[in-house]
Amino acid sequence: MAAPSLLNWRRVSSFTGPVPRARHGHRAVAIRELMIIFGGGNEGIADELHVYNTATNQWFLPAVRGDIPPGCAAHGFVCDGTRILVFGGMVEYGRYSNELYELQASRWLWKKVKPHPPSSGLPPCPRLGHSFSLYGNKCYLFGGLANESEDSNNNVPRYLNDFYELELQHGSGVVGWSIPVTKGVVPSPRESHTAVIYCKKDSGSPKMYVFGGMCGARLDDLWQLDLETMSWSKPETKGTVPLPRSLHTASVIGNKMYIFGGWVPYKGENTETSPHDCEWRCTSSFSYLNLDTTEWTTLVSDSQEDKKNSRPRPRAGHCAVAIGTRLYFWSGRDGYKKALNSQVCCKDLWYLDTEKPPAPSQVQLIKATTNSFHVKWDEVSTVEGYLLQLSTDLPYQTASSDSSAAPNLQGVRMDPHRQGSNNIIPNSISDTVNSAKTEQTAMKETSVKNKPDFKALTDSNAILYPSLASNASNHNSCMVDMLRKNEGPHSSANVGVLSSCLDVRTVIPETSVSSTVSSTQIMVTQQTIKTESSSTNGAVVKDETSLTTFSTKSEVDEYALPATKISRVETHATATPFFKETSSNPVATMKGGERQWCDVGIFKNNTALVSQFYLLPKGKQSISKVGNADVPDYSLLKKQDLVPGTGYRFRVAAINGCGIGPFSKISEFKTCIPGFPGAPSAVRISKNVEGIHLSWEPPTSPSGNILEYSAYLAIHTSQIQDNPNQLVFMRIYCGLKTSCIVTAGQLANAHIDYTSRPAIVFRISAKNEKGYGPATQVRWLQGNNKKAPLN
């Protein structure tokens, strides 16, 4: 975590959709990039379910159905996969609940569940301010506040320290409550505390950590429960313990428990002897406990004032949720001293990156031309941009292009939540697709209806700092749009010929192909078979293992409007090529043993059109700091064009509020040699009585007459069993037609590729007078089971 002075808080200053009213006592959980908020109170208890998409900066209200629970505050709220459990809370003043509800987020379906009571003892009584924590298939309930009076108008508080275990059924439903027998001294009764569960990597048993709370006076004690031995203990801690508090939040990221906000005693209060009605105030203090060493670290002290509004103001009863290594905070109650009749609630949304982002995946090739690459890499969650670099063994030369087009970048602060911030391309794909200069990627555009553009900004390639290629935004916006329109990307990349039995890493050239042809540049067209899925309010949430709402992965889901079904067979053309992998520490080509890396630029999203790169002054290495550090002034750097028939190494690093993370492994691609045909496009698969029908469109850049096409099928062999990353292909068609039948007998020998989602892999390539061009690769998704392809 960054030093306290370097914390880079970000306030989300613009968003779309219906923003929830300010409140306190609400709860939030995360499902992938979605922050789901329920309950809370402010001028009445809220009963709506609100969802904030952190990737698209959009609020929305799902159309929930089923046994919709009443609004509640200070309730238990946990997430298990794509289901959410709600327990207890205050449903109206003086009346508390002990009911349990389950929400299936894949269908936005509520269900009231009735767990079996404990075999000995009573089930949990109605309560609020309890902790409700999930680990494995069990939820753990501790403490809270009960009302001793049966008359809700006569509130007689009773603090609790009882402990329950709730066993869950897989996927949906619960088994029942139990009362574990614990050892050691039990924590004192309390409410509005926090409890998190953490298990040390590779060793140790899961432990629940209870911190703070209220029982007349606020508490600052830390308790630990070993969930295997059911033994309570008070771990010894180092560092400065946060002030006693309640209504704070505790969030675990890695091995750290982050404590933010809450009510703390007013200055001068003696916490040991203070009466129940002592004065208190909100705080914005921020600390973490290293759960491996039990050492406290103060990031923002209670005495630090913020006169620049550079971080969240003091609050209590807010919500906090961790998405990746980023913490989000929303709303809560603000104010100093007691003011029961004049509560003020915050409505602001903040986030904080707690550590540098992990390394992205290797750079993948979408499209290669004689002097450019269109590349992509897998998204890293909750990042603000990506630094792309390249290296080549060619001597660097001064480019003739005008370097004045690049803006001065010093002092620029990235904010992906501000639409248009540092964004030099149009605000939506549709703004550019009609005027895009397609050149090498001229394609027939087929509109896809009923697909709301939830990621118009983030799908287009917003270059945050330099603009490196002429018409880069147009090319990339057009490409993304064509990916959504079931059109295959094209390439004129020069590759060796595909033999009848082919290893993915080794392409054997024909005698007519120049011996200088080396590394393979293979286009990929993804095709999927989906089960039907309903959607509400533009959000599609899948069952099984994960959500795919607003996904930007290569296997993109259809975005369906309400009451629209996803067809069983869909074609999603995108490109994810195979590439030559090199060591992350390649042989040095510079004096001093270090390879010279040059910046391509800093990009908002995970695609880039590369035709030039920046030359650093002699002896200088690339930047290492963004946000909290210096950014190079690209306008002062010279640029160099890519050269045909040349190999380039690429690496990429993600950027967030903590700076630049580690670089990816290195990929190597080669620019094309003119004269070879492009890749076939618009590949389609449909079932028939014989097997499947495979069809495609000719290359848009044939570079002469197409003499023949070849289609290949990845087959199951012992070689693949030994090395699943190396596919072996068998030729199943050779001819002039742009379609072929793949029989059931051939499909019986198909290899199911599990490198991402299970799929059968095909390749199709075209040949002209000069030889074979790049292959288009097709992944036909088979679902999560190991059924026969045509079942």
mmCIF file of C-alpha atoms in Angstrom, residues 105-292:
data_model
loop_
_atom_site.group_PDB
_atom_site.id
_atom_site.type_symbol
_atom_site.label_atom_id
_atom_site.label_comp_id
_atom_site.label_asym_id
_atom_site.label_seq_id
_atom_site.Cartn_x
_atom_site.Cartn_y
_atom_site.Cartn_z
ATOM 1 C CA ALA A 105 -28.576 -12.403 -9.290
ATOM 2 C CA SER A 106 -28.477 -14.430 -12.500
ATOM 3 C CA ARG A 107 -32.264 -13.937 -12.735
ATOM 4 C CA TRP A 108 -32.795 -11.143 -10.186
ATOM 5 C CA LEU A 109 -35.096 -13.598 -8.408
ATOM 6 C CA TRP A 110 -35.812 -13.232 -4.666
ATOM 7 C CA LYS A 111 -36.802 -16.215 -2.542
ATOM 8 C CA LYS A 112 -37.629 -16.395 1.139
ATOM 9 C CA VAL A 113 -35.839 -19.355 2.703
ATOM 10 C CA LYS A 114 -36.563 -21.107 5.966
ATOM 11 C CA PRO A 115 -33.532 -22.824 7.479
ATOM 12 C CA HIS A 116 -34.000 -25.651 9.946
ATOM 13 C CA PRO A 117 -33.606 -24.542 13.593
ATOM 14 C CA PRO A 118 -30.601 -25.721 15.610
ATOM 15 C CA SER A 119 -30.788 -29.259 16.962
ATOM 16 C CA SER A 120 -30.352 -27.761 20.425
ATOM 17 C CA GLY A 121 -31.314 -24.222 21.263
ATOM 18 C CA LEU A 122 -33.368 -21.535 19.588
ATOM 19 C CA PRO A 123 -32.767 -19.950 16.180
ATOM 20 C CA PRO A 124 -31.353 -16.426 16.082
ATOM 21 C CA CYS A 125 -33.687 -13.801 17.506
ATOM 22 C CA PRO A 126 -34.607 -10.686 15.495
ATOM 23 C CA ARG A 127 -31.698 -8.246 15.477
ATOM 24 C CA LEU A 128 -29.818 -5.447 13.756
ATOM 25 C CA GLY A 129 -26.172 -4.408 13.630
ATOM 26 C CA HIS A 130 -24.920 -7.994 13.605
ATOM 27 C CA SER A 131 -22.087 -9.396 11.494
ATOM 28 C CA PHE A 132 -22.845 -12.015 8.858
ATOM 29 C CA SER A 133 -19.767 -13.512 7.185
ATOM 30 C CA LEU A 134 -19.346 -16.193 4.526
ATOM 31 C CA TYR A 135 -16.641 -18.817 4.192
ATOM 32 C CA GLY A 136 -17.030 -21.873 1.999
ATOM 33 C CA ASN A 137 -20.594 -23.160 2.300
ATOM 34 C CA LYS A 138 -21.269 -21.597 5.694
ATOM 35 C CA CYS A 139 -22.311 -18.206 7.016
ATOM 36 C CA TYR A 140 -21.313 -17.077 10.510
ATOM 37 C CA LEU A 141 -23.598 -14.810 12.528
ATOM 38 C CA PHE A 142 -22.260 -12.927 15.542
ATOM 39 C CA GLY A 143 -23.761 -10.397 17.925
ATOM 40 C CA GLY A 144 -26.089 -7.529 17.156
ATOM 41 C CA LEU A 145 -28.793 -5.589 18.967
ATOM 42 C CA ALA A 146 -32.184 -7.016 19.980
ATOM 43 C CA ASN A 147 -35.293 -5.321 21.329
ATOM 44 C CA GLU A 148 -36.313 -6.776 24.686
ATOM 45 C CA SER A 149 -39.736 -5.190 24.471
ATOM 46 C CA GLU A 150 -42.519 -6.819 22.487
ATOM 47 C CA ASP A 151 -43.881 -3.331 21.878
ATOM 48 C CA SER A 152 -41.956 -1.809 19.012
ATOM 49 C CA ASN A 153 -42.741 1.654 20.335
ATOM 50 C CA ASN A 154 -40.973 0.790 23.573
ATOM 51 C CA ASN A 155 -37.426 0.048 22.492
ATOM 52 C CA VAL A 156 -35.425 -1.782 25.200
ATOM 53 C CA PRO A 157 -32.016 -2.561 23.648
ATOM 54 C CA ARG A 158 -30.153 -5.774 24.444
ATOM 55 C CA TYR A 159 -26.636 -6.266 23.110
ATOM 56 C CA LEU A 160 -25.834 -9.767 21.868
ATOM 57 C CA ASN A 161 -22.743 -11.949 21.623
ATOM 58 C CA ASP A 162 -24.340 -15.189 20.489
ATOM 59 C CA PHE A 163 -22.779 -17.116 17.623
ATOM 60 C CA TYR A 164 -24.525 -19.158 14.920
ATOM 61 C CA GLU A 165 -23.476 -21.136 11.874
ATOM 62 C CA LEU A 166 -25.710 -21.374 8.796
ATOM 63 C CA GLU A 167 -25.020 -24.193 6.332
ATOM 64 C CA LEU A 168 -25.821 -23.469 2.682
ATOM 65 C CA GLN A 169 -26.889 -25.820 -0.058
ATOM 66 C CA HIS A 170 -24.913 -25.739 -3.283
ATOM 67 C CA GLY A 171 -26.253 -23.167 -5.722
ATOM 68 C CA SER A 172 -29.487 -22.347 -3.922
ATOM 69 C CA GLY A 173 -31.200 -22.896 -0.605
ATOM 70 C CA VAL A 174 -29.924 -23.494 2.907
ATOM 71 C CA VAL A 175 -29.740 -26.466 5.247
ATOM 72 C CA GLY A 176 -30.152 -24.936 8.664
ATOM 73 C CA TRP A 177 -28.780 -23.167 11.716
ATOM 74 C CA SER A 178 -26.436 -24.675 14.271
ATOM 75 C CA ILE A 179 -24.856 -23.339 17.465
ATOM 76 C CA PRO A 180 -21.158 -24.299 17.477
ATOM 77 C CA VAL A 181 -19.519 -25.031 20.799
ATOM 78 C CA THR A 182 -16.627 -22.574 21.118
ATOM 79 C CA LYS A 183 -13.584 -22.493 23.363
ATOM 80 C CA GLY A 184 -11.938 -19.587 25.112
ATOM 81 C CA VAL A 185 -13.322 -16.252 26.272
ATOM 82 C CA VAL A 186 -16.169 -15.016 24.096
ATOM 83 C CA PRO A 187 -16.098 -11.342 22.969
ATOM 84 C CA SER A 188 -18.330 -9.008 24.931
ATOM 85 C CA PRO A 189 -21.812 -8.268 23.520
ATOM 86 C CA ARG A 190 -21.836 -5.630 20.770
ATOM 87 C CA GLU A 191 -23.520 -4.294 17.652
ATOM 88 C CA SER A 192 -22.367 -2.306 14.616
ATOM 89 C CA HIS A 193 -19.015 -4.093 14.678
ATOM 90 C CA THR A 194 -17.301 -5.731 11.705
ATOM 91 C CA ALA A 195 -16.253 -9.321 11.088
ATOM 92 C CA VAL A 196 -14.125 -10.638 8.211
ATOM 93 C CA ILE A 197 -12.772 -14.101 7.462
ATOM 94 C CA TYR A 198 -9.234 -14.674 6.238
ATOM 95 C CA CYS A 199 -7.168 -17.786 5.557
ATOM 96 C CA LYS A 200 -3.430 -17.498 5.156
ATOM 97 C CA LYS A 201 -2.170 -18.745 1.812
ATOM 98 C CA ASP A 202 -0.912 -22.345 1.713
ATOM 99 C CA SER A 203 -1.157 -22.787 5.449
ATOM 100 C CA GLY A 204 -3.311 -22.306 8.463
ATOM 101 C CA SER A 205 -7.010 -22.534 9.072
ATOM 102 C CA PRO A 206 -9.614 -19.858 8.284
ATOM 103 C CA LYS A 207 -10.054 -17.275 11.002
ATOM 104 C CA MET A 208 -12.764 -14.734 11.674
ATOM 105 C CA TYR A 209 -11.659 -11.312 12.930
ATOM 106 C CA VAL A 210 -14.119 -9.152 14.883
ATOM 107 C CA PHE A 211 -13.229 -5.510 15.409
ATOM 108 C CA GLY A 212 -14.864 -2.681 17.318
ATOM 109 C CA GLY A 213 -18.571 -2.093 17.729
ATOM 110 C CA MET A 214 -20.846 -0.570 20.327
ATOM 111 C CA CYS A 215 -22.138 -1.745 23.686
ATOM 112 C CA GLY A 216 -22.935 1.525 25.423
ATOM 113 C CA ALA A 217 -19.440 2.805 24.635
ATOM 114 C CA ARG A 218 -17.500 2.288 21.462
ATOM 115 C CA LEU A 219 -14.923 -0.497 21.308
ATOM 116 C CA ASP A 220 -11.468 -0.923 19.787
ATOM 117 C CA ASP A 221 -10.809 -4.564 20.647
ATOM 118 C CA LEU A 222 -9.804 -7.214 18.099
ATOM 119 C CA TRP A 223 -10.969 -10.817 18.439
ATOM 120 C CA GLN A 224 -10.008 -13.904 16.475
ATOM 121 C CA LEU A 225 -12.027 -17.102 16.036
ATOM 122 C CA ASP A 226 -10.323 -20.150 14.533
ATOM 123 C CA LEU A 227 -13.093 -21.711 12.453
ATOM 124 C CA GLU A 228 -11.538 -25.174 12.577
ATOM 125 C CA THR A 229 -11.003 -25.420 16.337
ATOM 126 C CA MET A 230 -13.767 -22.912 17.201
ATOM 127 C CA SER A 231 -11.388 -21.214 19.653
ATOM 128 C CA TRP A 232 -11.718 -17.515 20.518
ATOM 129 C CA SER A 233 -8.611 -15.475 21.296
ATOM 130 C CA LYS A 234 -7.380 -11.871 21.418
ATOM 131 C CA PRO A 235 -4.307 -11.612 19.186
ATOM 132 C CA GLU A 236 -1.507 -9.317 20.245
ATOM 133 C CA THR A 237 -1.083 -6.505 17.776
ATOM 134 C CA LYS A 238 1.664 -4.044 16.879
ATOM 135 C CA GLY A 239 1.332 -0.504 15.628
ATOM 136 C CA THR A 240 -1.274 2.111 16.468
ATOM 137 C CA VAL A 241 -4.731 0.668 17.082
ATOM 138 C CA PRO A 242 -7.519 2.732 15.470
ATOM 139 C CA LEU A 243 -9.755 4.742 17.793
ATOM 140 C CA PRO A 244 -12.763 2.903 19.264
ATOM 141 C CA ARG A 245 -15.560 2.956 16.705
ATOM 142 C CA SER A 246 -18.809 1.551 15.415
ATOM 143 C CA LEU A 247 -20.626 1.714 12.068
ATOM 144 C CA HIS A 248 -17.270 1.510 10.288
ATOM 145 C CA THR A 249 -16.400 -0.815 7.408
ATOM 146 C CA ALA A 250 -13.824 -3.613 7.206
ATOM 147 C CA SER A 251 -12.689 -4.979 3.830
ATOM 148 C CA VAL A 252 -10.096 -7.653 3.074
ATOM 149 C CA ILE A 253 -7.771 -7.315 0.083
ATOM 150 C CA GLY A 254 -4.894 -9.761 0.031
ATOM 151 C CA ASN A 255 -3.662 -10.158 3.588
ATOM 152 C CA LYS A 256 -4.874 -6.758 4.791
ATOM 153 C CA MET A 257 -8.085 -5.745 6.568
ATOM 154 C CA TYR A 258 -8.875 -2.106 5.745
ATOM 155 C CA ILE A 259 -10.846 -0.126 8.341
ATOM 156 C CA PHE A 260 -12.500 3.099 7.232
ATOM 157 C CA GLY A 261 -14.754 5.652 8.923
ATOM 158 C CA GLY A 262 -17.325 5.108 11.629
ATOM 159 C CA TRP A 263 -18.458 6.848 14.799
ATOM 160 C CA VAL A 264 -15.622 7.542 17.209
ATOM 161 C CA PRO A 265 -15.661 9.094 20.691
ATOM 162 C CA TYR A 266 -15.673 12.867 20.799
ATOM 163 C CA LYS A 267 -12.344 14.366 21.808
ATOM 164 C CA GLY A 268 -11.813 14.001 25.514
ATOM 165 C CA GLU A 269 -14.186 11.116 26.022
ATOM 166 C CA ASN A 270 -12.967 8.465 28.446
ATOM 167 C CA THR A 271 -14.003 5.221 26.783
ATOM 168 C CA GLU A 272 -13.733 3.202 29.967
ATOM 169 C CA THR A 273 -16.046 5.274 32.137
ATOM 170 C CA SER A 274 -18.081 7.282 29.673
ATOM 171 C CA PRO A 275 -21.865 7.113 29.967
ATOM 172 C CA HIS A 276 -24.025 5.641 27.228
ATOM 173 C CA ASP A 277 -25.069 9.034 25.911
ATOM 174 C CA CYS A 278 -21.547 10.390 25.465
ATOM 175 C CA GLU A 279 -20.871 12.602 22.487
ATOM 176 C CA TRP A 280 -19.322 11.134 19.348
ATOM 177 C CA ARG A 281 -18.475 12.191 15.831
ATOM 178 C CA CYS A 282 -17.792 10.742 12.413
ATOM 179 C CA THR A 283 -14.272 10.049 11.231
ATOM 180 C CA SER A 284 -12.508 9.618 7.909
ATOM 181 C CA SER A 285 -9.526 7.833 9.428
ATOM 182 C CA PHE A 286 -8.193 4.893 7.428
ATOM 183 C CA SER A 287 -6.008 2.042 8.679
ATOM 184 C CA TYR A 288 -5.224 -1.536 7.849
ATOM 185 C CA LEU A 289 -4.293 -4.608 9.828
ATOM 186 C CA ASN A 290 -1.828 -7.032 8.300
ATOM 187 C CA LEU A 291 -3.600 -10.298 9.080
ATOM 188 C CA ASP A 292 -0.404 -12.320 8.797
#
